[in-house]
Amino acid sequence: MADQSIIRITKELSDLQKHSDLSLAVACRDVDVRNVKAMIIGPHETPYEFGFFEFAVKFNKGRQRWDAGTAPSNILLMASPSWCTDYPRKAPNVNATTTNGGRCRFNPNIYASGRVCLSILGTWRGERGEEWSPAQGLESILLSIQSLMSTNPYENEPGFEDANEPSDKKNQKEYVEKIRHETLRISVIQRLENYLGIGADGSVATPAPPADDYSDYDMDVMDDESVAPFEPFKDLCKRRFLWYFESYLVSIEKAKEEVKDGQVFTRMPFEGSSNTMEGKFNYTELEKRLRQIKKVLDAETDSWAKEGLVAKGKETTVAVNLQRQYEQVVESLKRSSSPHALELEDGNPFVWVLTYIGKPMTNLEGGLFRIKILFSPRFPEEQPRVRFENRIFHHRIAADGTPCYFPPLNRREDAKSHIEAIIESLEEEGPPYDPRTLVNPEAFKLYWSGGDDRKVYNRRLRRSVQQSVEEF
């Protein structure tokens, strides 16, 4: 009989992975669901905004379990009993891993050591009813941690909840300022530089030769972290960086008005010598590093076309699959009498070009947009990256042409679902307010401000639509 704890953990992971929430992600190796990695993307309008915060979740082993009829008379004779976890009877252990090597305390409740202090985890005394119960789960834990990432995290420290003295107001402001800086420096910039092999001097390490075809890999080797580091959020963070790049720059510009380069961080009353956030502000350097990441990331995306041609020549599984999907999508567009057109750039199945015709009776009517969809030779492990080749002023399209769209998570390998999601994000009428889709700060603000600002937005969108024909 299967361990019911493992069944529950597996279901919770599956539900979270299928969820449309844009700020939470979870992953584990197939060989061990008890060790989970989780990602929380910092909430909008907080000092943690759009930062990438990773946590290690461990569902501990509980009692030994012997299958019926197999328990030996002498337990020492049994070489390898199976184990049950004590979940959900007990909460899992959760540790923050975005700590700059144990040197940065990002929150009064998230220590530099990685300890997360929450009553739900049993790591902090709480009021009656706040403690762990089997009715809770991994999602409730992650949402509780996310709630710590507030606009004023200073008041999370016990005894400082109602601190309103002038010195407290000053500390609150300075605490927010240094968290914002370190969120960018550690959770975003350091992480992306590591992913892309960018050195301290801005140079880029030569990447390892790309794999020709993942289908030929030994999966046992791929599950061995000593051979292949387990980095499940690598592609997610790269794509989200492209979404939020302009927001990062806006944050830096605002911060430059509040602090000066070289200014030392203020230590908070509750910070200890080994459990603190120390350093100096240097937003000029952070901006430089952000722009270098963007440059390298764009170059990586462009390199997929060349890699793709090599893969096509070798008739790899991914190349053959994308060619077949392309043909199916073209046929589907013809059958549905769609006004849009799809073609391959230079016959490359890894570079699709969609010609989008603006939807009648909308602000997009009369528009003619060229949308390039670039696929990685590691697709679907690496998801496509998309660019509008001609300019459009739209709250879901970044200034560089990167669209904010999200295909169904259970159809990530279906190229057609990406095209449908791109078009839906462009044409959606009356979308719900969601700051996690903030990819174009100027357009987003005008769109959601309403009144005269919405009129300005509509005029600028219409103007960009009219210009699209000239630029096509």
Coordinates of C-alpha atoms in Angstrom, one line a residue:
M1 CA 0.0 0.0 0.0
A2 CA 1.4 3.4 -1.0
D3 CA 2.3 5.9 1.7
Q4 CA -0.7 8.2 2.0
S5 CA 1.7 11.1 3.0
I6 CA 3.6 10.7 -0.3
I7 CA 0.3 10.7 -2.2
R8 CA -0.8 13.9 -0.5
I9 CA 2.5 15.6 -1.1
T10 CA 2.4 14.6 -4.8
K11 CA -1.1 15.9 -5.2
E12 CA -0.3 19.2 -3.5
L13 CA 2.7 19.7 -5.8
S14 CA 0.6 18.8 -8.9
D15 CA -2.1 21.3 -7.9
L16 CA 0.4 24.1 -7.3
Q17 CA 2.2 23.4 -10.6
K18 CA -1.2 23.6 -12.5
H19 CA -2.2 26.8 -10.6
S20 CA -2.3 30.0 -12.6
D21 CA -0.8 32.0 -9.7
L22 CA 2.1 34.0 -11.2
S23 CA 4.0 34.5 -7.9
L24 CA 4.5 30.9 -6.6
A25 CA 6.3 27.9 -8.1
V26 CA 7.3 24.5 -6.8
A27 CA 9.5 21.7 -8.1
C28 CA 11.1 18.4 -7.0
R29 CA 13.1 15.7 -8.5
D30 CA 11.0 12.7 -9.7
V31 CA 13.0 10.4 -7.4
D32 CA 12.2 12.2 -4.2
V33 CA 9.1 14.2 -3.6
R34 CA 10.0 14.8 0.1
N35 CA 12.6 17.4 -0.9
V36 CA 10.9 20.3 -2.6
K37 CA 12.2 23.7 -3.9
A38 CA 9.8 26.6 -3.9
M39 CA 10.0 30.0 -5.4
I40 CA 8.1 33.1 -4.2
I41 CA 8.2 36.2 -6.5
G42 CA 8.1 39.4 -4.3
P43 CA 4.7 41.3 -4.3
H44 CA 4.2 44.5 -6.1
E45 CA 4.6 47.8 -4.3
T46 CA 6.8 46.3 -1.6
P47 CA 10.6 46.4 -1.2
Y48 CA 10.6 42.8 -2.4
E49 CA 8.9 43.7 -5.7
F50 CA 9.6 41.1 -8.4
G51 CA 12.5 39.5 -6.5
F52 CA 13.1 35.8 -6.8
F53 CA 13.1 34.2 -3.3
E54 CA 13.8 30.5 -3.1
F55 CA 13.0 28.1 -0.2
A56 CA 13.9 24.5 0.5
V57 CA 11.0 22.5 1.9
K58 CA 11.7 19.1 3.5
F59 CA 9.0 16.7 4.4
N60 CA 10.8 14.7 7.1
K61 CA 10.8 10.9 7.5
G62 CA 8.6 9.7 10.2
R63 CA 8.1 6.1 11.4
Q64 CA 9.3 3.0 9.6
R65 CA 6.6 1.2 7.7
W66 CA 6.5 -2.6 7.1
D67 CA 4.1 -3.9 4.5
A68 CA 1.6 -6.4 5.9
G69 CA 3.0 -9.9 6.3
T70 CA 6.6 -8.8 5.7
A71 CA 7.6 -7.5 9.2
P72 CA 10.5 -9.8 10.4
S73 CA 10.6 -11.5 13.8
N74 CA 14.0 -9.9 14.2
I75 CA 14.0 -6.3 12.9
L76 CA 17.8 -6.4 12.5
L77 CA 17.4 -8.9 9.7
M78 CA 15.5 -6.5 7.5
A79 CA 18.0 -4.6 5.3
S80 CA 15.9 -1.7 4.0
P81 CA 12.5 -0.9 5.5
S82 CA 10.4 1.8 3.8
W83 CA 9.7 5.1 5.5
C84 CA 6.6 7.2 5.9
T85 CA 6.7 11.0 6.3
D86 CA 5.0 12.5 9.3
Y87 CA 3.2 14.9 7.0
P88 CA 0.5 16.3 7.3
R89 CA 0.5 15.4 11.0
K90 CA 3.5 17.7 11.3
A91 CA 4.5 20.7 9.2
P92 CA 7.5 20.3 6.9
N93 CA 10.9 22.1 7.6
V94 CA 11.3 25.2 5.5
N95 CA 14.5 27.1 5.0
A96 CA 15.2 30.2 2.9
T97 CA 18.1 29.7 0.5
T98 CA 18.1 33.3 -0.9
T99 CA 20.4 34.6 1.8
N100 CA 23.7 35.6 0.0
G101 CA 25.4 32.6 1.4
G102 CA 24.0 33.1 4.9
R103 CA 25.0 36.7 5.1
C104 CA 21.6 38.5 4.5
R105 CA 18.5 38.7 6.6
F106 CA 15.7 39.7 4.3
N107 CA 13.0 40.0 6.9
P108 CA 12.6 40.0 10.7
N109 CA 11.1 36.5 10.2
I110 CA 13.5 35.2 7.6
Y111 CA 16.9 34.9 9.1
A112 CA 20.3 35.0 7.4
S113 CA 20.7 31.3 8.5
G114 CA 17.6 30.5 6.4
R115 CA 15.3 29.9 9.4
V116 CA 11.8 31.0 8.7
C117 CA 9.9 32.0 11.9
L118 CA 6.2 31.3 11.5
S119 CA 3.7 29.9 14.0
I120 CA 2.3 27.7 11.2
L121 CA 5.7 26.0 10.9
G122 CA 6.1 25.7 14.7
T123 CA 9.2 27.9 14.6
W124 CA 7.5 30.8 16.4
R125 CA 5.0 31.0 19.2
G126 CA 1.6 32.1 17.9
E127 CA -1.9 32.8 19.0
R128 CA -4.3 29.9 19.5
G129 CA -5.5 28.8 16.1
E130 CA -2.4 30.0 14.2
E131 CA -0.4 26.8 14.7
W132 CA -0.1 24.0 12.2
S133 CA -3.0 21.6 11.5
P134 CA -3.3 18.8 8.9
A135 CA -6.0 20.8 7.1
Q136 CA -3.2 23.2 5.9
G137 CA -0.7 22.4 3.2
L138 CA 2.3 23.6 1.2
E139 CA 0.3 26.4 -0.5
S140 CA -0.8 27.9 2.8
I141 CA 2.8 27.8 4.0
L142 CA 4.0 29.7 0.9
L143 CA 1.2 32.2 1.1
S144 CA 2.1 32.8 4.8
I145 CA 5.7 33.4 3.9
Q146 CA 4.7 35.7 1.1
S147 CA 2.5 37.7 3.5
L148 CA 5.7 38.6 5.4
M149 CA 6.9 40.4 2.3
S150 CA 4.9 43.5 3.1
T151 CA 5.2 47.2 2.5
N152 CA 6.5 47.7 6.0
P153 CA 8.3 44.6 7.1
Y154 CA 9.8 46.4 10.1
E155 CA 6.6 45.8 12.0
N156 CA 7.0 42.1 11.6
E157 CA 9.5 42.1 14.5
P158 CA 7.7 41.2 17.8
G159 CA 7.4 44.3 19.9
F160 CA 7.7 46.6 16.9
E161 CA 4.1 46.1 15.6
D162 CA 2.9 49.5 16.9
A163 CA 6.2 51.3 16.9
N164 CA 5.4 54.9 15.9
E165 CA 8.1 57.0 17.5
P166 CA 10.0 59.4 15.2
S167 CA 13.0 57.0 15.4
D168 CA 10.8 54.1 14.4
K169 CA 9.5 56.0 11.4
K170 CA 13.0 56.7 10.3
N171 CA 14.1 53.1 10.8
Q172 CA 11.0 51.9 8.8
K173 CA 12.0 54.0 5.8
E174 CA 15.7 53.0 6.0
Y175 CA 14.8 49.3 6.4
V176 CA 12.6 49.4 3.3
E177 CA 15.4 51.2 1.3
K178 CA 18.0 48.5 2.0
I179 CA 15.7 45.6 1.4
R180 CA 14.8 47.1 -2.0
H181 CA 18.5 47.4 -2.8
E182 CA 19.4 43.8 -1.7
T183 CA 16.3 42.4 -3.4
L184 CA 17.6 43.6 -6.7
R185 CA 21.3 42.8 -6.0
I186 CA 20.9 39.4 -4.5
S187 CA 17.6 37.8 -5.5
V188 CA 17.6 39.2 -9.1
I189 CA 21.0 40.2 -10.3
Q190 CA 23.2 37.6 -8.6
R191 CA 20.8 34.9 -9.5
L192 CA 20.6 35.8 -13.2
E193 CA 24.4 36.4 -13.4
N194 CA 24.9 32.9 -12.1
Y195 CA 22.5 31.4 -14.5
L196 CA 24.1 33.2 -17.5
G197 CA 27.7 32.8 -16.4
I198 CA 28.4 36.5 -16.1
G199 CA 31.5 37.3 -14.1
A200 CA 32.2 40.2 -11.7
D201 CA 33.8 42.2 -14.6
G202 CA 30.8 41.6 -16.8
S203 CA 32.4 39.0 -19.0
V204 CA 30.5 36.0 -20.0
A205 CA 31.8 32.5 -19.5
T206 CA 31.7 30.2 -22.6
P207 CA 28.7 28.0 -22.2
A208 CA 29.0 24.2 -22.3
P209 CA 28.2 22.7 -25.7
P210 CA 24.4 22.4 -26.0
A211 CA 22.9 18.9 -25.8
D212 CA 21.6 17.7 -29.2
D213 CA 18.6 15.8 -27.9
Y214 CA 17.4 15.3 -24.4
S215 CA 15.6 12.1 -25.4
D216 CA 18.9 10.3 -25.5
Y217 CA 20.0 11.3 -22.0
D218 CA 20.2 8.8 -19.1
M219 CA 17.5 10.1 -16.8
D220 CA 19.3 8.6 -13.8
V221 CA 22.2 10.8 -14.6
M222 CA 19.9 13.9 -15.0
D223 CA 18.5 13.1 -11.6
D224 CA 21.9 13.1 -10.0
E225 CA 22.5 16.6 -8.6
S226 CA 26.3 16.0 -8.4
V227 CA 26.2 15.7 -12.3
A228 CA 23.4 18.0 -13.1
P229 CA 22.6 20.7 -10.6
F230 CA 18.8 20.9 -9.9
E231 CA 17.8 24.4 -11.0
P232 CA 14.1 24.1 -11.7
F233 CA 13.4 27.9 -11.7
K234 CA 16.2 28.9 -14.1
D235 CA 14.0 29.3 -17.2
L236 CA 11.2 30.8 -15.2
C237 CA 13.5 33.5 -13.7
K238 CA 14.9 34.3 -17.1
R239 CA 11.5 34.8 -18.6
R240 CA 10.3 36.8 -15.7
F241 CA 13.4 39.0 -15.8
L242 CA 12.4 40.0 -19.3
W243 CA 8.9 40.8 -18.1
Y244 CA 10.0 42.9 -15.2
F245 CA 13.2 44.5 -16.6
E246 CA 11.6 48.0 -17.1
S247 CA 10.1 47.8 -13.5
Y248 CA 13.5 47.1 -12.1
L249 CA 14.9 50.2 -13.9
V250 CA 12.0 52.3 -12.6
S251 CA 12.7 51.1 -9.1
I252 CA 16.4 52.1 -9.5
E253 CA 15.5 55.6 -10.7
K254 CA 13.2 56.2 -7.8
A255 CA 15.8 54.8 -5.3
K256 CA 18.5 57.1 -6.7
E257 CA 16.4 60.1 -5.5
E258 CA 16.3 58.7 -1.9
V259 CA 19.8 57.4 -1.3
K260 CA 23.3 58.1 -2.5
D261 CA 25.9 55.6 -3.8
G262 CA 28.3 54.7 -1.0
Q263 CA 25.7 55.4 1.7
V264 CA 26.0 52.7 4.4
F265 CA 22.9 50.6 5.4
T266 CA 21.4 51.4 8.8
R267 CA 21.4 48.5 11.2
M268 CA 17.9 47.9 12.7
P269 CA 17.4 47.5 16.5
F270 CA 16.5 43.9 16.1
E271 CA 19.4 42.9 13.9
G272 CA 22.3 41.0 15.4
S273 CA 25.9 40.8 14.4
S274 CA 25.5 37.5 12.5
N275 CA 21.8 38.0 11.6
T276 CA 21.6 41.3 9.7
M277 CA 21.6 43.0 6.4
E278 CA 24.8 45.0 6.0
G279 CA 26.3 46.8 3.0
K280 CA 26.3 50.0 1.0
F281 CA 24.0 51.4 -1.7
N282 CA 25.3 51.4 -5.2
Y283 CA 22.4 51.7 -7.6
T284 CA 24.7 53.0 -10.4
E285 CA 26.5 49.6 -10.4
L286 CA 23.2 47.7 -10.1
E287 CA 21.8 49.4 -13.2
K288 CA 24.9 48.6 -15.1
R289 CA 24.7 44.9 -14.1
L290 CA 21.0 44.8 -15.0
R291 CA 21.6 46.1 -18.5
Q292 CA 24.4 43.6 -19.0
I293 CA 22.1 40.7 -18.0
K294 CA 19.5 42.0 -20.4
K295 CA 22.1 42.1 -23.2
V296 CA 23.4 38.6 -22.5
L297 CA 19.8 37.2 -22.2
D298 CA 18.9 38.7 -25.5
A299 CA 22.0 37.2 -27.1
E300 CA 21.2 33.8 -25.6
T301 CA 17.7 34.0 -27.2
D302 CA 19.1 35.0 -30.6
S303 CA 21.6 32.0 -30.4
W304 CA 18.7 29.6 -30.4
A305 CA 18.2 30.2 -34.1
K306 CA 21.7 29.0 -34.9
E307 CA 21.4 26.1 -32.6
G308 CA 18.1 25.3 -34.1
L309 CA 19.5 25.0 -37.6
V310 CA 22.1 22.6 -36.3
A311 CA 19.4 20.6 -34.6
K312 CA 17.3 20.6 -37.8
G313 CA 20.3 19.2 -39.7
K314 CA 20.7 16.4 -37.2
E315 CA 16.9 15.8 -37.2
T316 CA 16.7 15.8 -33.4
T317 CA 13.5 14.9 -31.7
V318 CA 12.8 18.6 -30.8
A319 CA 13.4 19.8 -34.4
V320 CA 11.1 17.1 -35.9
N321 CA 8.5 17.8 -33.3
L322 CA 8.5 21.6 -33.9
Q323 CA 8.4 21.1 -37.7
R324 CA 5.3 18.9 -37.3
Q325 CA 3.6 21.3 -34.9
Y326 CA 4.3 24.2 -37.2
E327 CA 2.6 22.4 -40.1
Q328 CA -0.4 21.5 -37.9
V329 CA -0.8 25.1 -36.7
V330 CA -0.6 26.4 -40.3
E331 CA -3.3 23.9 -41.3
S332 CA -5.4 24.9 -38.3
L333 CA -5.2 28.6 -39.3
K334 CA -6.4 27.8 -42.8
R335 CA -9.3 25.7 -41.6
S336 CA -10.5 28.3 -39.2
S337 CA -10.2 31.1 -41.9
S338 CA -8.0 33.0 -39.5
P339 CA -6.7 36.4 -40.8
H340 CA -3.3 35.7 -39.2
A341 CA -0.4 34.0 -41.0
L342 CA 2.5 31.9 -39.8
E343 CA 5.8 31.1 -41.4
L344 CA 9.2 29.8 -40.5
E345 CA 12.1 32.3 -40.7
D346 CA 14.7 30.9 -43.2
G347 CA 13.0 27.5 -43.0
N348 CA 14.1 27.2 -39.3
P349 CA 11.5 25.2 -37.2
F350 CA 12.9 27.0 -34.1
V351 CA 12.0 30.5 -35.3
W352 CA 8.3 31.1 -36.1
V353 CA 7.0 34.4 -37.4
L354 CA 3.4 35.2 -36.8
T355 CA 1.7 38.0 -38.7
Y356 CA -1.1 39.3 -36.5
I357 CA -4.0 41.3 -38.0
G358 CA -5.7 43.6 -35.5
K359 CA -9.1 42.5 -34.3
P360 CA -12.0 44.4 -35.9
M361 CA -14.1 46.7 -33.7
T362 CA -11.3 47.1 -31.2
N363 CA -8.4 49.5 -30.7
L364 CA -6.2 47.0 -32.5
E365 CA -8.3 47.2 -35.7
G366 CA -6.1 47.9 -38.8
G367 CA -2.9 46.9 -37.0
L368 CA -0.3 44.7 -38.7
F369 CA 2.2 43.2 -36.3
R370 CA 5.1 40.8 -36.9
I371 CA 5.6 38.6 -33.8
K372 CA 8.7 36.4 -33.6
I373 CA 8.5 33.2 -31.5
L374 CA 11.9 31.7 -30.8
F375 CA 12.1 28.1 -29.5
S376 CA 15.0 26.6 -27.6
P377 CA 16.6 23.3 -28.7
R378 CA 15.7 22.3 -25.1
F379 CA 12.0 23.0 -25.6
P380 CA 9.8 22.5 -23.6
E381 CA 12.2 22.5 -20.7
E382 CA 13.0 26.0 -21.8
Q383 CA 9.9 27.8 -22.9
P384 CA 9.7 30.0 -26.0
R385 CA 10.7 33.7 -25.9
V386 CA 8.5 36.1 -27.9
R387 CA 9.1 39.5 -29.4
F388 CA 6.9 42.0 -31.2
E389 CA 9.1 43.2 -34.0
N390 CA 7.3 46.4 -34.5
R391 CA 6.4 48.8 -31.7
I392 CA 3.1 48.6 -29.8
F393 CA 2.0 50.6 -26.8
H394 CA 0.1 48.0 -24.7
H395 CA -0.1 47.3 -21.0
R396 CA 0.8 43.6 -21.6
I397 CA 3.7 44.3 -24.0
A398 CA 7.0 45.5 -22.6
A399 CA 8.9 48.4 -24.3
D400 CA 11.3 45.9 -26.0
G401 CA 8.4 43.9 -27.4
T402 CA 8.3 41.1 -24.9
P403 CA 4.6 40.1 -24.2
C404 CA 3.3 39.0 -20.9
Y405 CA 1.3 35.9 -21.6
F406 CA 0.9 32.5 -19.9
P407 CA -0.2 29.4 -21.7
P408 CA -1.9 26.6 -19.8
L409 CA 0.7 24.9 -17.6
N410 CA -0.5 21.5 -18.7
R411 CA 0.1 22.3 -22.3
R412 CA 3.6 23.9 -22.2
E413 CA 4.8 21.6 -24.9
D414 CA 2.0 22.6 -27.3
A415 CA 3.3 25.5 -29.5
K416 CA -0.2 26.3 -30.6
S417 CA -1.3 27.1 -27.0
H418 CA 1.5 29.7 -26.9
I419 CA 0.1 31.5 -30.0
E420 CA -3.4 31.4 -28.6
A421 CA -2.2 32.8 -25.3
I422 CA -0.3 35.6 -27.0
I423 CA -3.3 36.7 -29.0
E424 CA -5.6 36.4 -25.9
S425 CA -3.3 38.6 -23.8
L426 CA -3.4 41.2 -26.7
E427 CA -7.1 41.2 -27.3
E428 CA -8.5 40.5 -23.8
E429 CA -11.2 43.0 -22.9
G430 CA -11.9 43.9 -19.3
P431 CA -9.0 41.8 -17.8
P432 CA -8.8 41.5 -14.0
Y433 CA -6.3 43.8 -12.3
D434 CA -3.1 41.9 -11.7
P435 CA 0.1 43.8 -10.8
R436 CA 2.1 40.6 -11.5
T437 CA 1.5 41.4 -15.3
L438 CA 3.2 44.7 -15.0
V439 CA 5.6 44.6 -17.9
N440 CA 5.2 48.1 -19.3
P441 CA 5.1 50.5 -16.3
E442 CA 3.9 53.5 -18.3
A443 CA 1.2 51.8 -20.2
F444 CA 0.1 49.8 -17.1
K445 CA -0.4 52.9 -15.0
L446 CA -2.4 54.7 -17.7
Y447 CA -4.6 51.7 -18.4
W448 CA -5.5 51.1 -14.8
S449 CA -5.8 54.7 -13.7
G450 CA -9.0 55.1 -15.6
G451 CA -10.7 58.4 -16.5
D452 CA -8.6 60.7 -18.6
D453 CA -5.5 58.5 -18.2
R454 CA -7.4 55.6 -19.9
K455 CA -8.3 57.9 -22.7
V456 CA -4.6 58.8 -23.1
Y457 CA -3.8 55.1 -23.1
N458 CA -6.3 54.4 -25.8
R459 CA -5.0 57.2 -28.0
R460 CA -1.4 56.0 -27.7
L461 CA -2.4 52.4 -28.4
R462 CA -4.4 53.5 -31.5
R463 CA -1.4 55.6 -32.7
S464 CA 1.0 52.6 -32.4
V465 CA -1.5 50.4 -34.3
Q466 CA -1.6 52.9 -37.1
Q467 CA 2.2 53.1 -37.2
S468 CA 2.4 49.3 -37.2
V469 CA 1.5 49.2 -40.9
E470 CA 4.2 51.7 -41.8
E471 CA 6.8 49.8 -39.8
F472 CA 5.8 46.3 -41.0

